[in-house]
């Protein structure tokens, strides 16, 4: 048996965690041979609810779970953490944009960035799910000067997975037939789901779908999917967000042959401002990720990539005081 790894999850009593924790405990993230120690963080008012979740995890008798820590202290939750999934944050309601949460949620991520800096494993992999995820990841990273900024990522995998299914359904194929889907930029309504490099069963996506569908149906559907779920369910996506968080961490840690979308610190690739947490197409191998380079970008794509970059620059300017 392998040594256990420590997985910190914040917002442990929330909606997303109610799916996420159980799937991680079942081995969906790191495999059926990887024991885990779950380190769950909540705010003091939610500790009763968190303890209920812990009781349920115990009641599942998951073979991989070696220990569970439930705490309201980030220094305890992040102690020696190998993975940190930062989910705990306020969700938006109908009529709000995700960036409307910036003020309410930003302070959480400066505190947690510091706690990660002081306590986590030096190789910790951090995924920010709490919205606005990209800029929250930037705040956490800037407050963790002893960790490499590349260790801080934000989730656009849900957008990526949404786009896979939209295209597979439109073309009458399966999601596994779709190759090189790309989400560029912010996890927001300005994100750019790009089909210019995507293939379906070996054929260019643009040979299979009309331009009108791409521009006026596919792109807005993916951009607005979070809002559509809130309207339909009366609450934001939870199980699908958990599933995508698992995909993101699994691929980062264990690797994948697929091109996947991850929001990561920009290194200036494709002319994007350095430092902002921008979603790129990446390949994951050997526990690391690399941006897919050399893609041709036409004028339509360039404008969309710039619009979402501009929004991230504005978000960064709005939280400058939290960036250390
Ligand atoms: N990046 C993405 O693709 C997605 C992001 N989200 C975001 O994920 C976040 C969580 O969503 P839900 O689980 O539905 O919300 P929720 O409200 O059900 O759960 C959030 C939990 O976080 C806890 N929390 C708040 N502040 C905390 C802190 N400082 N430390 C630890 N825990 C804290 C709350 O007590 C609550 O239990 C929201 O910001 C939501 O917008 C949701 C779906 C997709
Ligand atoms: O839309 C929201 O507020 C929740 C979310 O991030 C998503 O479902 O993509």
Tab-separated table of C-alpha atoms and ligand atoms in Angstrom:
chain	number	residue	atom	x	y	z
A	1	UNK	CA	0.000	0.000	0.000
A	2	UNK	CA	1.212	3.539	-0.816
A	3	UNK	CA	1.730	6.146	1.906
A	4	UNK	CA	-1.388	8.275	2.396
A	5	UNK	CA	-1.578	11.771	0.882
A	6	UNK	CA	-3.174	14.700	2.668
A	7	UNK	CA	-6.027	16.398	0.865
A	8	UNK	CA	-7.351	19.679	2.254
A	9	UNK	CA	-10.848	20.708	1.190
A	10	UNK	CA	-12.353	24.033	2.225
A	11	UNK	CA	-16.081	24.655	2.478
A	12	UNK	CA	-16.442	21.049	3.599
A	13	UNK	CA	-20.086	21.436	4.615
A	14	UNK	CA	-21.152	23.093	1.362
A	15	UNK	CA	-22.980	21.785	-1.692
A	16	UNK	CA	-19.968	20.997	-3.869
A	17	UNK	CA	-18.148	19.262	-1.048
A	18	UNK	CA	-21.111	17.013	-0.413
A	19	UNK	CA	-20.249	15.333	-3.693
A	20	UNK	CA	-16.509	16.050	-3.831
A	21	UNK	CA	-15.482	14.573	-0.489
A	22	UNK	CA	-17.224	11.269	-1.097
A	23	UNK	CA	-15.812	10.833	-4.577
A	24	UNK	CA	-12.278	11.617	-3.410
A	25	UNK	CA	-12.739	9.200	-0.525
A	26	UNK	CA	-13.839	6.537	-3.015
A	27	UNK	CA	-10.583	6.941	-4.981
A	28	UNK	CA	-11.915	8.838	-8.002
A	29	UNK	CA	-9.227	11.522	-7.827
A	30	UNK	CA	-5.996	9.669	-7.198
A	31	UNK	CA	-6.905	6.085	-7.921
A	32	UNK	CA	-8.049	2.990	-6.056
A	33	UNK	CA	-4.608	2.299	-4.542
A	34	UNK	CA	-3.951	5.726	-3.013
A	35	UNK	CA	-4.918	6.107	0.665
A	36	UNK	CA	-5.995	9.585	1.713
A	37	UNK	CA	-6.192	11.717	4.823
A	38	UNK	CA	-9.009	14.249	4.473
A	39	UNK	CA	-8.448	17.648	6.102
A	40	UNK	CA	-11.730	19.550	6.004
A	41	UNK	CA	-12.081	23.266	6.727
A	42	UNK	CA	-15.221	25.206	7.591
A	43	UNK	CA	-16.193	28.421	9.322
A	44	UNK	CA	-17.126	28.079	13.015
A	45	UNK	CA	-20.891	28.420	12.326
A	46	UNK	CA	-20.797	25.427	9.969
A	47	UNK	CA	-18.799	23.042	12.185
A	48	UNK	CA	-21.906	21.097	13.260
A	49	UNK	CA	-22.831	20.512	9.644
A	50	UNK	CA	-19.232	19.545	8.851
A	51	UNK	CA	-19.231	17.040	11.684
A	52	UNK	CA	-22.346	15.514	10.137
A	53	UNK	CA	-20.483	15.118	6.849
A	54	UNK	CA	-17.610	13.447	8.707
A	55	UNK	CA	-20.076	11.035	10.326
A	56	UNK	CA	-21.379	10.126	6.866
A	57	UNK	CA	-17.889	9.622	5.423
A	58	UNK	CA	-17.148	7.323	8.354
A	59	UNK	CA	-20.409	5.491	7.730
A	60	UNK	CA	-19.279	4.668	4.190
A	61	UNK	CA	-16.295	2.697	5.566
A	62	UNK	CA	-14.204	3.772	2.565
A	63	UNK	CA	-11.106	1.524	2.484
A	64	UNK	CA	-8.849	4.394	1.323
A	65	UNK	CA	-9.690	6.863	4.103
A	66	UNK	CA	-7.002	6.680	6.800
A	67	UNK	CA	-8.012	9.720	8.816
A	68	UNK	CA	-10.317	12.738	8.748
A	69	UNK	CA	-9.533	16.103	10.299
A	70	UNK	CA	-12.415	18.586	10.669
A	71	UNK	CA	-11.410	22.081	11.719
A	72	UNK	CA	-12.178	25.790	11.516
A	73	UNK	CA	-8.467	26.678	11.586
A	74	UNK	CA	-6.803	26.997	8.149
A	75	UNK	CA	-3.389	26.315	9.730
A	76	UNK	CA	-4.646	22.906	10.831
A	77	UNK	CA	-6.499	22.162	7.598
A	78	UNK	CA	-3.486	22.897	5.409
A	79	UNK	CA	-0.860	21.216	7.621
A	80	UNK	CA	1.399	19.186	5.287
A	81	UNK	CA	-1.355	19.164	2.640
A	82	UNK	CA	-0.303	17.604	-0.678
A	83	UNK	CA	-3.470	18.806	-2.403
A	84	UNK	CA	-5.709	21.743	-1.506
A	85	UNK	CA	-9.122	22.227	-3.062
A	86	UNK	CA	-10.319	25.709	-2.146
A	87	UNK	CA	-14.059	25.438	-2.537
A	88	UNK	CA	-15.320	27.395	0.484
A	89	UNK	CA	-16.708	30.742	-0.665
A	90	UNK	CA	-20.069	32.351	-1.211
A	91	UNK	CA	-21.881	31.233	-4.362
A	92	UNK	CA	-23.748	33.739	-6.545
A	93	UNK	CA	-27.493	33.922	-6.875
A	94	UNK	CA	-29.725	34.772	-9.859
A	95	UNK	CA	-28.832	38.018	-11.646
A	96	UNK	CA	-25.292	38.200	-10.264
A	97	UNK	CA	-22.033	37.853	-12.179
A	98	UNK	CA	-19.269	35.847	-10.535
A	99	UNK	CA	-17.105	38.939	-10.139
A	100	UNK	CA	-19.837	40.441	-7.911
A	101	UNK	CA	-18.502	37.950	-5.340
A	102	UNK	CA	-15.039	39.427	-5.403
A	103	UNK	CA	-15.507	41.637	-2.386
A	104	UNK	CA	-17.256	38.976	-0.294
A	105	UNK	CA	-14.789	36.204	-1.094
A	106	UNK	CA	-11.407	37.856	-1.697
A	107	UNK	CA	-10.437	38.071	1.982
A	108	UNK	CA	-10.905	34.299	2.367
A	109	UNK	CA	-8.191	33.649	-0.197
A	110	UNK	CA	-5.597	35.998	1.264
A	111	UNK	CA	-5.953	34.277	4.659
A	112	UNK	CA	-5.814	30.829	3.070
A	113	UNK	CA	-2.848	31.745	0.842
A	114	UNK	CA	-0.889	32.681	3.969
A	115	UNK	CA	-1.936	29.494	5.744
A	116	UNK	CA	-0.869	27.391	2.747
A	117	UNK	CA	2.442	29.222	2.667
A	118	UNK	CA	3.070	28.507	6.328
A	119	UNK	CA	1.794	24.944	6.580
A	120	UNK	CA	1.337	23.020	3.343
A	121	UNK	CA	3.730	20.543	1.762
A	122	UNK	CA	6.280	22.432	-0.385
A	123	UNK	CA	4.864	20.496	-3.356
A	124	UNK	CA	1.205	21.247	-2.653
A	125	UNK	CA	-1.052	21.471	-5.680
A	126	UNK	CA	-3.793	24.057	-5.192
A	127	UNK	CA	-7.066	24.253	-7.113
A	128	UNK	CA	-9.349	27.222	-6.498
A	129	UNK	CA	-13.018	26.519	-7.176
A	130	UNK	CA	-14.631	29.338	-5.129
A	131	UNK	CA	-15.647	32.239	-7.359
A	132	UNK	CA	-14.381	34.371	-8.939
A	133	UNK	CA	-11.972	31.458	-9.142
A	134	UNK	CA	-9.182	32.901	-11.318
A	135	UNK	CA	-8.692	36.051	-9.277
A	136	UNK	CA	-9.122	34.219	-5.977
A	137	UNK	CA	-6.285	31.917	-7.077
A	138	UNK	CA	-4.154	34.973	-7.818
A	139	UNK	CA	-4.862	36.351	-4.343
A	140	UNK	CA	-3.966	33.036	-2.694
A	141	UNK	CA	-0.757	32.732	-4.708
A	142	UNK	CA	0.366	36.299	-3.992
A	143	UNK	CA	-0.074	35.608	-0.279
A	144	UNK	CA	2.095	32.497	-0.489
A	145	UNK	CA	5.497	33.889	-1.501
A	146	UNK	CA	7.381	30.715	-0.500
A	147	UNK	CA	5.394	28.553	-2.910
A	148	UNK	CA	5.806	28.596	-6.680
A	149	UNK	CA	2.936	30.490	-8.390
A	150	UNK	CA	2.599	27.494	-10.739
A	151	UNK	CA	1.275	25.538	-7.747
A	152	UNK	CA	-1.877	27.734	-7.821
A	153	UNK	CA	-4.533	26.974	-10.407
A	154	UNK	CA	-8.218	27.756	-10.886
A	155	UNK	CA	-10.988	25.657	-12.342
A	156	UNK	CA	-12.167	26.014	-15.932
A	157	UNK	CA	-12.472	22.260	-16.336
A	158	UNK	CA	-16.220	22.481	-15.782
A	159	UNK	CA	-16.476	24.879	-18.731
A	160	UNK	CA	-14.260	22.500	-20.741
A	161	UNK	CA	-16.452	19.519	-19.903
A	162	UNK	CA	-19.618	21.481	-20.698
A	163	UNK	CA	-18.131	22.377	-24.090
A	164	UNK	CA	-17.192	18.740	-24.792
A	165	UNK	CA	-20.761	17.590	-24.299
A	166	UNK	CA	-22.296	20.459	-26.294
A	167	UNK	CA	-20.093	19.617	-29.273
A	168	UNK	CA	-20.493	15.849	-28.949
A	169	UNK	CA	-24.272	16.184	-28.848
A	170	UNK	CA	-24.341	18.578	-31.813
A	171	UNK	CA	-22.226	16.249	-33.970
A	172	UNK	CA	-23.892	13.032	-32.820
A	173	UNK	CA	-20.603	11.713	-31.430
A	174	UNK	CA	-19.342	10.839	-27.973
A	175	UNK	CA	-17.326	13.083	-25.678
A	176	UNK	CA	-14.433	10.651	-26.051
A	177	UNK	CA	-14.371	11.410	-29.806
A	178	UNK	CA	-13.621	15.092	-29.134
A	179	UNK	CA	-9.992	16.125	-29.095
A	180	UNK	CA	-8.336	19.472	-28.236
A	181	UNK	CA	-11.194	21.432	-26.732
A	182	UNK	CA	-9.973	24.769	-25.391
A	183	UNK	CA	-11.321	27.252	-22.863
A	184	UNK	CA	-9.331	30.495	-22.819
A	185	UNK	CA	-9.355	33.083	-20.054
A	186	UNK	CA	-11.652	33.686	-17.139
A	187	UNK	CA	-14.222	31.361	-15.550
A	188	UNK	CA	-16.874	33.954	-16.326
A	189	UNK	CA	-19.204	35.018	-19.109
A	190	UNK	CA	-16.208	36.397	-21.058
A	191	UNK	CA	-14.483	33.008	-21.279
A	192	UNK	CA	-13.735	31.887	-24.824
A	193	UNK	CA	-14.619	28.291	-25.693
A	194	UNK	CA	-12.581	27.867	-28.897
A	195	UNK	CA	-13.254	25.187	-31.510
A	196	UNK	CA	-10.623	26.353	-34.002
A	197	UNK	CA	-8.254	23.527	-33.040
A	198	UNK	CA	-10.840	20.958	-31.981
A	199	UNK	CA	-11.366	17.687	-33.797
A	200	UNK	CA	-14.263	15.272	-33.591
A	201	UNK	CA	-13.446	11.682	-34.535
A	202	UNK	CA	-10.405	13.020	-36.381
A	203	UNK	CA	-12.236	15.730	-38.369
A	204	UNK	CA	-11.935	19.479	-37.740
A	205	UNK	CA	-14.940	20.623	-35.696
A	206	UNK	CA	-15.439	23.502	-38.138
A	207	UNK	CA	-16.085	20.988	-40.942
A	208	UNK	CA	-18.946	19.518	-38.896
A	209	UNK	CA	-20.783	22.525	-37.413
A	210	UNK	CA	-21.960	25.793	-38.955
A	211	UNK	CA	-20.288	29.031	-38.028
A	212	UNK	CA	-23.641	30.449	-36.932
A	213	UNK	CA	-24.112	27.637	-34.393
A	214	UNK	CA	-20.562	28.146	-33.135
A	215	UNK	CA	-20.833	31.904	-32.636
A	216	UNK	CA	-24.467	32.283	-31.608
A	217	UNK	CA	-25.283	29.046	-29.815
A	218	UNK	CA	-22.212	27.101	-28.673
A	219	UNK	CA	-20.159	30.005	-27.300
A	220	UNK	CA	-22.995	31.706	-25.359
A	221	UNK	CA	-24.328	28.373	-24.086
A	222	UNK	CA	-20.979	27.454	-22.558
A	223	UNK	CA	-20.388	30.989	-21.266
A	224	UNK	CA	-23.820	31.130	-19.623
A	225	UNK	CA	-24.149	27.538	-18.433
A	226	UNK	CA	-23.530	28.377	-14.785
A	227	UNK	CA	-26.357	30.929	-14.841
A	228	UNK	CA	-28.657	28.451	-16.623
A	229	UNK	CA	-28.049	25.883	-13.869
A	230	UNK	CA	-28.775	28.463	-11.169
A	231	UNK	CA	-32.037	29.372	-12.930
A	232	UNK	CA	-33.080	25.730	-13.286
A	233	UNK	CA	-31.940	24.372	-9.929
A	234	UNK	CA	-32.222	27.464	-7.761
A	235	UNK	CA	-28.644	26.779	-6.687
A	236	UNK	CA	-25.323	26.713	-8.501
A	237	UNK	CA	-23.780	23.622	-10.039
A	238	UNK	CA	-22.523	21.261	-7.391
A	239	UNK	CA	-22.026	17.649	-8.511
A	240	UNK	CA	-20.720	18.742	-11.918
A	241	UNK	CA	-18.343	21.206	-10.269
A	242	UNK	CA	-17.087	18.451	-7.960
A	243	UNK	CA	-16.621	16.079	-10.879
A	244	UNK	CA	-14.609	18.634	-12.827
A	245	UNK	CA	-12.452	19.434	-9.787
A	246	UNK	CA	-11.615	15.739	-9.601
A	247	UNK	CA	-10.775	15.674	-13.329
A	248	UNK	CA	-8.518	18.721	-12.931
A	249	UNK	CA	-6.553	17.325	-9.973
A	250	UNK	CA	-6.366	13.770	-11.336
A	251	UNK	CA	-4.963	14.884	-14.680
A	252	UNK	CA	-2.495	17.292	-13.066
A	253	UNK	CA	-1.215	14.648	-10.646
A	254	UNK	CA	-1.398	11.516	-12.786
A	255	UNK	CA	-1.160	12.922	-16.349
A	256	UNK	CA	-3.358	12.550	-19.423
A	257	UNK	CA	-2.978	12.249	-23.216
A	258	UNK	CA	-5.757	14.785	-23.729
A	259	UNK	CA	-5.440	18.540	-24.108
A	260	UNK	CA	-7.299	19.949	-21.097
A	261	UNK	CA	-8.102	23.480	-19.926
A	262	UNK	CA	-6.606	24.797	-16.698
A	263	UNK	CA	-6.492	28.353	-15.389
A	264	UNK	CA	-2.810	28.864	-14.528
A	265	UNK	CA	-0.452	31.806	-14.058
A	266	UNK	CA	0.158	33.317	-17.480
A	267	UNK	CA	3.800	33.253	-18.563
A	268	UNK	CA	2.996	35.638	-21.409
A	269	UNK	CA	2.127	32.826	-23.839
A	270	UNK	CA	-0.159	33.953	-26.669
A	271	UNK	CA	0.506	37.572	-25.695
A	272	UNK	CA	-1.542	37.369	-22.481
A	273	UNK	CA	-0.459	39.613	-19.581
A	274	UNK	CA	1.993	37.782	-17.355
A	275	UNK	CA	0.849	36.779	-13.883
A	276	UNK	CA	-2.934	36.744	-14.252
A	277	UNK	CA	-4.537	33.339	-13.793
A	278	UNK	CA	-5.706	32.642	-17.332
A	279	UNK	CA	-7.183	29.438	-18.718
A	280	UNK	CA	-4.967	27.826	-21.352
A	281	UNK	CA	-4.919	24.532	-23.202
A	282	UNK	CA	-2.387	22.373	-21.354
A	283	UNK	CA	-0.875	18.924	-21.436
A	284	UNK	CA	-0.268	17.212	-18.094
A	285	UNK	CA	2.643	14.770	-17.741
A	286	UNK	CA	4.917	13.718	-14.868
A	287	UNK	CA	2.933	15.649	-12.289
A	288	UNK	CA	3.268	18.949	-14.139
A	289	UNK	CA	1.417	20.940	-16.806
A	290	UNK	CA	2.681	22.692	-19.937
A	291	UNK	CA	0.832	25.168	-22.131
A	292	UNK	CA	0.159	23.882	-25.641
A	293	UNK	CA	2.245	26.222	-27.794
A	294	UNK	CA	2.203	27.184	-31.438
A	295	UNK	CA	-1.540	27.304	-32.093
A	296	UNK	CA	-2.539	29.705	-34.848
A	297	UNK	CA	-4.836	32.416	-33.554
A	298	UNK	CA	-7.073	34.231	-36.027
A	299	UNK	CA	-8.611	37.671	-35.570
A	300	UNK	CA	-11.911	36.374	-34.162
A	301	UNK	CA	-10.106	34.337	-31.514
A	302	UNK	CA	-7.638	37.102	-30.725
A	303	UNK	CA	-10.474	39.535	-29.927
A	304	UNK	CA	-12.212	37.005	-27.668
A	305	UNK	CA	-8.968	36.096	-25.885
A	306	UNK	CA	-8.276	39.780	-25.318
A	307	UNK	CA	-11.763	40.513	-23.926
A	308	UNK	CA	-11.427	37.848	-21.248
A	309	UNK	CA	-7.832	38.940	-20.522
A	310	UNK	CA	-9.063	42.526	-20.052
A	311	UNK	CA	-11.643	41.356	-17.529
A	312	UNK	CA	-8.987	39.483	-15.549
A	313	UNK	CA	-6.743	42.545	-15.557
A	314	UNK	CA	-9.639	44.594	-14.189
A	315	UNK	CA	-10.303	42.020	-11.482
A	316	UNK	CA	-6.622	42.053	-10.560
A	317	UNK	CA	-6.659	45.861	-10.299
A	318	UNK	CA	-9.725	45.684	-8.029
A	319	UNK	CA	-7.940	43.459	-5.492
A	320	UNK	CA	-4.499	45.039	-5.710
A	321	UNK	CA	-4.559	45.753	-1.943
A	322	UNK	CA	-4.749	41.979	-1.273
A	323	UNK	CA	-1.887	40.962	-3.508
A	324	UNK	CA	0.832	41.411	-0.894
B	1	LIG	N1	-15.002	27.303	-10.680
B	1	LIG	C1	-16.150	26.690	-10.952
B	1	LIG	O1	-16.313	26.121	-12.030
B	1	LIG	C2	-17.287	26.682	-9.968
B	1	LIG	C3	-17.230	27.428	-8.807
B	1	LIG	N2	-18.275	27.436	-7.909
B	1	LIG	C4	-18.099	28.228	-6.694
B	1	LIG	O2	-17.738	27.370	-5.605
B	1	LIG	C5	-18.063	28.004	-4.368
B	1	LIG	C6	-18.762	27.029	-3.422
B	1	LIG	O3	-19.999	26.658	-3.970
B	1	LIG	P1	-21.051	25.780	-3.135
B	1	LIG	O4	-20.383	24.595	-2.520
B	1	LIG	O5	-22.219	25.589	-3.990
B	1	LIG	O6	-21.416	26.830	-1.990
B	1	LIG	P2	-22.063	26.549	-0.552
B	1	LIG	O7	-22.530	27.867	-0.036
B	1	LIG	O8	-23.000	25.405	-0.594
B	1	LIG	O9	-20.791	26.079	0.281
B	1	LIG	C7	-19.737	26.919	0.570
B	1	LIG	C8	-19.207	26.511	1.926
B	1	LIG	O10	-18.031	27.257	2.171
B	1	LIG	C9	-18.007	27.582	3.537
B	1	LIG	N3	-17.084	28.688	3.752
B	1	LIG	C10	-17.312	30.012	3.610
B	1	LIG	N4	-16.230	30.715	3.967
B	1	LIG	C11	-15.287	29.808	4.308
B	1	LIG	C12	-13.961	29.918	4.780
B	1	LIG	N5	-13.385	31.100	4.975
B	1	LIG	N6	-13.286	28.781	5.055
B	1	LIG	C13	-13.863	27.580	4.891
B	1	LIG	N7	-15.121	27.413	4.477
B	1	LIG	C14	-15.823	28.519	4.182
B	1	LIG	C15	-19.458	27.895	3.879
B	1	LIG	O11	-19.703	27.815	5.272
B	1	LIG	C16	-20.184	26.824	3.074
B	1	LIG	O12	-20.404	25.655	3.836
B	1	LIG	C17	-18.913	29.235	-4.750
B	1	LIG	O13	-18.078	30.395	-4.737
B	1	LIG	C18	-19.347	28.919	-6.165
B	1	LIG	O14	-19.650	30.083	-6.899
B	1	LIG	C19	-19.391	26.696	-8.131
B	1	LIG	C20	-19.498	25.927	-9.271
B	1	LIG	C21	-18.467	25.890	-10.269
B	2	LIG	O1	-22.220	29.961	-12.191
B	2	LIG	C1	-21.895	29.909	-10.995
B	2	LIG	O2	-21.985	30.856	-10.209
B	2	LIG	C2	-21.306	28.632	-10.486
B	2	LIG	C3	-20.243	28.298	-11.431
B	2	LIG	O3	-19.153	28.864	-11.391
B	2	LIG	C4	-20.579	27.454	-12.564
B	2	LIG	O4	-21.552	26.706	-12.518
B	2	LIG	O5	-19.840	27.504	-13.556
